[in-house]
Each structure stands twice: as structure tokens, then as C-alpha cells.
Coordinates of C-alpha atoms and ligand atoms in Angstrom, one line a residue:
M16 CA 0.2 14.9 25.5
L17 CA -3.3 14.1 25.5
L18 CA -4.4 11.9 22.9
T19 CA -8.3 10.9 22.5
G20 CA -9.7 7.7 21.1
A21 CA -6.0 6.1 21.9
S22 CA -8.0 2.4 22.1
G23 CA -8.1 1.5 18.5
G24 CA -7.4 2.4 15.0
I25 CA -5.5 5.8 13.9
G26 CA -5.2 6.6 17.7
E27 CA -3.6 3.4 18.8
A28 CA -1.2 3.7 15.8
L29 CA -0.6 7.2 16.7
A30 CA 0.4 6.1 20.4
Q31 CA 2.7 3.6 19.1
E32 CA 4.5 6.3 16.5
L33 CA 4.7 9.1 19.4
A34 CA 5.5 6.6 22.4
A35 CA 8.5 5.2 20.0
Q36 CA 9.7 8.9 19.4
G37 CA 10.0 9.3 23.4
A38 CA 6.3 11.4 24.0
H39 CA 4.8 11.1 27.6
L40 CA 1.4 10.5 26.9
L41 CA -2.1 10.5 28.4
L42 CA -4.0 7.7 26.6
H43 CA -7.8 8.4 26.4
G44 CA -10.6 5.9 25.4
R45 CA -13.8 4.2 26.8
R46 CA -12.1 0.8 27.0
A47 CA -9.7 0.5 29.7
S48 CA -8.5 -3.2 28.8
A49 CA -7.6 -1.8 25.3
L50 CA -5.8 1.2 26.7
E51 CA -4.3 -0.8 29.4
R52 CA -2.9 -3.6 26.9
L53 CA -1.6 -0.8 24.5
C54 CA 0.1 0.9 27.5
K55 CA 1.7 -2.4 28.5
A56 CA 3.1 -2.6 25.1
L57 CA 4.7 0.9 24.6
P58 CA 8.0 1.8 25.1
H59 CA 8.3 3.1 28.8
P60 CA 5.1 2.2 30.0
E61 CA 6.0 4.1 33.2
H62 CA 5.6 7.2 31.0
H63 CA 2.1 6.8 29.9
Q64 CA -1.0 7.0 31.8
I65 CA -4.8 6.3 30.7
V66 CA -8.0 8.4 31.2
I67 CA -11.5 6.7 30.6
A68 CA -14.5 9.0 29.3
D69 CA -17.3 9.1 27.2
L70 CA -16.8 12.3 25.2
G71 CA -20.3 12.3 24.4
S72 CA -21.0 13.4 28.0
S73 CA -20.3 16.9 29.5
Q74 CA -20.1 15.1 32.9
E75 CA -17.2 12.8 31.9
R76 CA -15.4 15.2 29.9
A77 CA -15.4 17.3 33.2
R78 CA -13.9 14.1 34.8
L79 CA -11.3 13.5 32.1
L80 CA -10.2 17.3 32.6
Q81 CA -9.6 16.8 36.6
H82 CA -6.9 13.9 35.8
P83 CA -3.7 15.0 37.6
A84 CA -1.4 14.7 34.6
L85 CA -3.4 17.6 33.1
D86 CA -2.2 19.7 36.1
E87 CA 1.5 20.0 34.8
G88 CA 0.4 21.6 31.7
L89 CA 0.1 20.2 28.1
D90 CA 2.3 20.6 25.1
V91 CA 0.2 18.7 22.7
L92 CA -3.5 18.1 22.7
I93 CA -4.9 15.5 19.6
N94 CA -8.5 15.5 19.1
N95 CA -8.5 12.1 17.5
A96 CA -11.6 10.4 18.7
G97 CA -14.5 10.4 16.5
C98 CA -17.5 7.9 15.2
N99 CA -19.8 8.0 11.9
Q100 CA -22.6 6.3 10.4
F101 CA -22.7 5.3 7.2
A102 CA -26.4 5.5 6.2
W103 CA -29.0 7.8 4.3
L104 CA -30.2 10.4 6.5
E105 CA -33.5 9.4 6.6
D106 CA -32.5 5.9 8.2
Q107 CA -30.3 7.4 10.9
S108 CA -32.0 7.8 14.3
A109 CA -31.8 11.3 16.2
E110 CA -29.7 9.4 18.4
Q111 CA -27.3 8.5 16.0
V112 CA -27.3 12.1 14.8
E113 CA -26.6 13.5 17.9
R114 CA -23.8 11.0 18.9
Q115 CA -21.8 11.9 15.7
L116 CA -22.3 15.4 16.4
L117 CA -21.3 15.6 20.0
L118 CA -18.2 13.1 19.8
N119 CA -16.8 14.9 16.5
I120 CA -17.5 18.6 16.9
E121 CA -19.0 19.3 20.3
A122 CA -16.2 17.3 22.1
P123 CA -13.0 18.6 20.5
I124 CA -14.3 22.4 21.0
Q125 CA -15.3 22.0 24.5
L126 CA -12.0 19.8 25.1
T127 CA -9.8 22.5 23.5
R128 CA -11.7 25.5 25.3
A129 CA -11.4 23.9 28.7
L130 CA -7.6 23.1 28.0
L131 CA -6.4 26.5 26.7
P132 CA -5.3 27.9 29.9
R133 CA -3.4 24.6 30.4
L134 CA -1.5 24.7 27.2
R135 CA 2.5 25.5 27.4
K136 CA 3.9 28.0 24.8
P137 CA 4.7 26.7 22.4
A138 CA 1.7 24.0 22.3
V139 CA -0.1 22.3 19.3
V140 CA -3.7 21.2 18.8
M141 CA -4.0 18.6 16.4
N142 CA -7.7 17.9 15.2
I143 CA -8.0 14.7 13.3
G144 CA -10.4 15.5 10.2
S145 CA -11.1 13.4 7.1
S146 CA -11.3 14.1 3.4
F147 CA -15.3 14.4 4.3
G148 CA -14.2 17.5 6.1
A149 CA -14.1 19.0 2.6
I150 CA -16.0 16.9 0.4
G151 CA -19.5 16.2 0.8
Y152 CA -20.5 12.4 0.0
A153 CA -23.7 10.6 0.1
G154 CA -24.3 8.5 2.9
Y155 CA -22.3 10.7 5.3
S156 CA -24.2 13.9 5.6
V157 CA -23.9 14.0 9.5
Y158 CA -20.4 13.0 9.4
C159 CA -19.5 15.3 6.7
A160 CA -21.3 18.3 8.7
S161 CA -19.3 17.4 11.5
K162 CA -16.1 17.1 9.9
F163 CA -16.6 20.3 7.8
A164 CA -17.4 21.8 11.3
L165 CA -14.2 20.5 12.6
R166 CA -12.3 22.0 9.8
G167 CA -13.5 25.5 10.3
F168 CA -13.0 25.4 14.1
S169 CA -9.3 24.5 13.6
E170 CA -8.9 27.2 10.9
A171 CA -10.5 29.9 12.8
L172 CA -8.8 29.2 16.2
G173 CA -5.5 28.9 14.4
R174 CA -6.1 32.3 13.1
E175 CA -7.4 33.7 16.9
L176 CA -4.0 32.0 18.3
E177 CA -1.8 33.5 16.0
G178 CA 1.2 34.8 17.6
T179 CA 0.4 33.3 20.9
G180 CA 2.8 30.0 21.0
I181 CA 0.0 28.0 20.2
K182 CA -0.5 26.3 16.8
V183 CA -4.1 24.2 15.7
L184 CA -3.3 22.0 12.8
H185 CA -5.8 20.1 11.1
F186 CA -5.1 16.4 9.7
A187 CA -7.3 14.8 7.4
P188 CA -6.9 11.1 6.5
R189 CA -9.1 9.6 3.9
A190 CA -10.4 6.2 4.0
T191 CA -8.4 4.2 6.6
R192 CA -8.9 0.5 7.6
T193 CA -9.9 0.7 11.5
R194 CA -13.1 -0.6 13.4
L195 CA -14.8 2.9 12.2
N196 CA -16.2 1.2 9.4
P197 CA -18.2 -1.6 8.8
E198 CA -17.4 -4.2 6.0
A199 CA -19.8 -2.6 3.9
A200 CA -17.6 0.3 3.5
Y201 CA -14.7 -1.6 2.6
E202 CA -16.7 -3.7 -0.1
M203 CA -17.9 -0.4 -1.4
N204 CA -14.2 1.1 -1.6
A205 CA -13.2 -2.2 -3.5
E206 CA -16.2 -1.6 -5.7
L207 CA -15.7 1.9 -6.8
G208 CA -11.9 1.7 -6.7
T209 CA -11.3 3.4 -3.7
R210 CA -7.9 3.3 -1.8
T211 CA -7.7 2.7 2.2
D212 CA -4.7 3.5 4.2
S213 CA -3.5 1.2 7.3
P214 CA -3.6 3.0 10.6
Q215 CA 0.1 2.8 10.8
D216 CA 0.6 4.7 7.7
V217 CA -1.6 7.4 8.7
A218 CA -0.2 7.8 12.2
E219 CA 3.5 8.0 10.3
A220 CA 2.2 10.7 8.2
A221 CA 0.3 12.3 11.0
V222 CA 3.5 12.7 13.8
I223 CA 5.4 14.3 10.5
A224 CA 2.6 16.8 10.3
L225 CA 3.0 17.4 14.0
C226 CA 6.6 17.6 13.9
N227 CA 6.6 20.1 11.1
E228 CA 3.4 21.9 12.5
T229 CA 1.9 21.4 9.1
R230 CA -1.3 23.6 9.3
R231 CA -3.4 21.7 6.8
S232 CA -2.7 18.0 6.0
W233 CA -4.7 15.7 3.4
L234 CA -3.5 12.6 2.9
G235 CA -3.8 10.4 -0.3
W236 CA -4.0 10.9 -4.0
P237 CA -6.5 11.7 -6.0
E238 CA -8.3 12.7 -2.6
K239 CA -6.1 15.6 -2.2
L240 CA -7.1 16.5 -5.9
F241 CA -10.7 15.9 -5.2
V242 CA -10.7 18.5 -1.9
R243 CA -9.2 21.3 -4.0
L244 CA -11.5 20.7 -7.0
N245 CA -14.8 20.4 -4.9
G246 CA -13.6 23.9 -3.6
L247 CA -13.3 25.6 -6.6
L248 CA -15.6 23.6 -9.0
P249 CA -18.1 22.1 -7.0
G250 CA -20.4 21.1 -10.0
L251 CA -17.8 19.1 -11.5
V252 CA -17.6 17.0 -8.4
D253 CA -21.5 17.0 -8.1
K254 CA -21.3 15.2 -11.4
A255 CA -18.4 12.8 -10.6
L256 CA -20.2 11.6 -7.7
A257 CA -23.6 11.4 -9.2
K258 CA -22.4 8.6 -11.0
Q259 CA -21.5 6.6 -7.9
R260 CA -24.8 7.3 -6.2
V261 CA -26.4 4.2 -6.8
I262 CA -23.8 2.0 -5.8
I263 CA -23.4 4.0 -2.6
E264 CA -27.0 3.5 -1.7
R265 CA -27.0 -0.1 -2.1
Y266 CA -24.0 -0.4 0.6
A267 CA -25.4 2.7 2.6
R268 CA -29.2 0.9 3.0
H269 CA -27.5 -2.4 3.8
S270 CA -25.1 -1.1 6.3
P271 CA -25.4 -3.7 9.2
P272 CA -27.3 -2.0 12.6
P273 CA -25.6 -2.6 15.7
A274 CA -25.5 -5.3 17.9
A275 CA -27.4 -4.5 21.0
G276 CA -25.5 -4.1 23.8
K277 CA -22.3 -5.9 22.5
G278 CA -19.1 -5.3 20.5
H279 CA -17.7 -1.9 19.7
P280 CA -19.9 1.0 20.1
T281 CA -18.9 2.3 16.9
A282 CA -18.9 -1.0 15.0
V283 CA -21.5 0.4 12.6
M284 CA -20.1 3.4 11.9
T285 CA -18.4 3.9 8.8
E286 CA -16.5 6.1 6.4
K287 CA -15.5 5.7 2.9
E288 CA -13.6 8.5 0.9
P289 CA -14.0 9.1 -2.6
Ligands
NAP21 N1 -11.2 5.2 9.7 C1 -11.4 5.9 8.5 O1 -11.6 5.8 7.4 C2 -10.9 7.4 9.1 C3 -10.9 8.4 7.7 C4 -10.7 9.6 7.9 C5 -10.8 10.2 9.2 N2 -10.9 9.4 10.3 C6 -10.9 10.0 11.6 O2 -9.9 9.5 12.5 C7 -10.3 9.5 13.9 C8 -10.0 7.8 14.5 O3 -10.9 7.1 13.6 P1 -10.6 5.7 13.7 O4 -10.7 5.1 12.3 O5 -9.3 5.1 14.4 O6 -11.6 4.9 14.4 P2 -11.8 3.6 15.6 O7 -11.0 2.7 15.2 O8 -13.2 3.5 15.6 O9 -11.5 4.5 16.9 C9 -12.2 5.7 17.3 C10 -11.5 5.9 18.8 O10 -12.5 7.0 19.4 C11 -13.0 6.5 20.6 N3 -14.5 6.7 20.6 C12 -15.5 6.5 19.9 N4 -16.5 6.9 21.1 C13 -16.4 7.4 21.9 C14 -17.0 8.2 22.9 N5 -18.2 8.5 22.7 N6 -16.4 8.7 23.9 C15 -14.8 8.8 24.0 N7 -14.3 8.0 22.7 C16 -15.0 7.2 21.7 C17 -12.9 4.9 20.6 O11 -12.7 4.5 21.8 P3 -13.3 3.1 22.4 O12 -12.9 2.4 21.4 O13 -12.5 2.8 23.6 O14 -14.7 3.5 22.6 C18 -11.4 4.7 19.9 O15 -10.4 4.9 20.7 C19 -11.5 9.7 13.6 O16 -11.9 11.1 14.2 C20 -12.2 9.8 12.3 O17 -13.3 10.4 12.2 C21 -11.1 8.2 10.3

């Protein structure tokens, strides 16, 4: 089982949940120390391996694909690694836009494409989306674009692979307390009365969705309702979110810049669900 983005947040909690259920994991991330620590703490560390790669780089993705653990074939691929930038579009640099699109949509597509011939049958591809893959939200225009695209990719590929033994699942958490989000996002959530899940709760739900092969999962209430409402009556959601716009802008404009050369590379990337 290959799990991307296992070195933190939802991915780390997923690794713990899956290992507890007996999975043999290839744990991916960029921070070797975090992955080694995680691996040692899992039940049966000898069943797990780690692989380091920046998925925004095609060379590093190619290196990941050469990992010997993948030669034996794969029964589960979880595309979980992701990043976001909580900011008005005009305040985002070209590089920040590119980073979100590369990691959140290009990387899962390219990894899945390259691994398709190595997927056993039956096999499952689970893509970790977001409520923002169905609700466009101010301050997250690029992140939403990437997660809408990931949802479309999951749905189309699932239909393409119908009857082949390979299932494609789209699993969408709402706001979750991880390093993806800066403190400003949690403060905004508190002001707007938006609930935040723990990575452990999200991981538990993801493993249930994986075991049941649930094609589409949306976590949290009222987010599930908003997702449906936005599909059917987007004008209503426009009006509801217009009331939050001033508050969102206040936090999005004050989301702190990255600490140069140190800290978590995604520490300034934030997500808040309505
Ligand atoms: N947190 C939320 O509010 C929330 C809500 C809905 C959906 N999601 C989605 O859930 C998934 C996991 O997010 P999270 O909240 O757990 O985030 P997180 O705590 O920031 O963890 C992100 C993971 O992605 C990896 N990663 C970041 N940039 C990478 C890159 N360029 N190349 C390879 N790996 C990279 C990180 O590895 P290193 O740390 O080793 O760099 C880390 O393992 C994402 O797809 C996110 O969009 C999150």
C-alpha cells in the first residue's frame, strides 16, 4: 500500500490506523526524520518502508516509482499529500499557484497513471479531496481549483476503470487540525462557527470508506449539505458566503508569510471549510 504525505497530519493518522489493521505500508513524505519516527512507532515496523520525494518534481516522482517495494505490485494507492495557500489570488505568487497545482492535481494524476500497470486486481486508488472540491470558497481559489479537478479526475477514472477490478474513491474531509493550516484559519473557523475535525477522526472515516470501497465520501455536517446545495442551487450558497466575505478577507490578508528556509514547507498553507 502506498500512502503519500504520511509524514504529518491526516496521512500520519491514516498510517497509524492502517498499520493497526495489518496493512504493509510504503510511507511517503519529504521529511525522512518524521517518517522514520512514525515507522518505528507503528505496529510491526518491519512491515513498512519509507520513501522520500518532492511530488512537485517529475524527477523525484520518477525516483519514487523506482522503489523496489512497488515491483511486487500494489493493492492500494492513497494520494493524500497536498498543500494550500490561504490568500486572495492577487496576493499569491506565481510559484505558490504552481506549487498547489503541481502537488494537488498533477502529482496524483501522474502517480496514478504510472502505477496503473502495477496495480493488482482487485485494487483501490483513494484520492484525498476536500469539501473545497465542491464548494468554491473565497481565499482558496487555487486550492479549490485543484481539489475540484481531483474530484473530476477521480470520477472520470472510476468510470473508465469500471469492471476492471480497480476502484477509484474520492474521500473529502472538511477542515481538519493539521499543519496544513495556519493559526489564522483556525481563528477564522472559530469566528465563523466552523467545526474542525481531528486527523484521527478523519483517518478512521477514511479507513471505513476504503474498506467499504465507498466511491464518494464527504465528511461533516453541515458541509455535506453545502456540497449538495452548491451543486443544485449555487446562487443560495453565493448569498450565504457573501455574508462571510469581509471576515474571510480579514484573515486571508493576514495569513503569515513562510519563515524563510525553515519550518514546515506548507506551514503557511491553510484550509478552512464553510
Ligand atoms: N487539513 C485540512 O483542513 C484538510 C481538509 C480537507 C482536505 N485536506 C487534504 O488532506 C490531505 C492531507 O493534508 P493534511 O492536512 O494532513 O496536511 P499536512 O499536515 O500539511 O501534511 C501534508 C503532507 O503532504 C506532504 N507534502 C507537502 N508538500 C509536499 C511535496 N511537495 N511533495 C511531497 N509531499 C509533500 C507533507 O510531507 P512533508 O511534511 O514531509 O513535507 C505531509 O506529509 C491534503 O490532500 C489536503 O488537501 C486537508
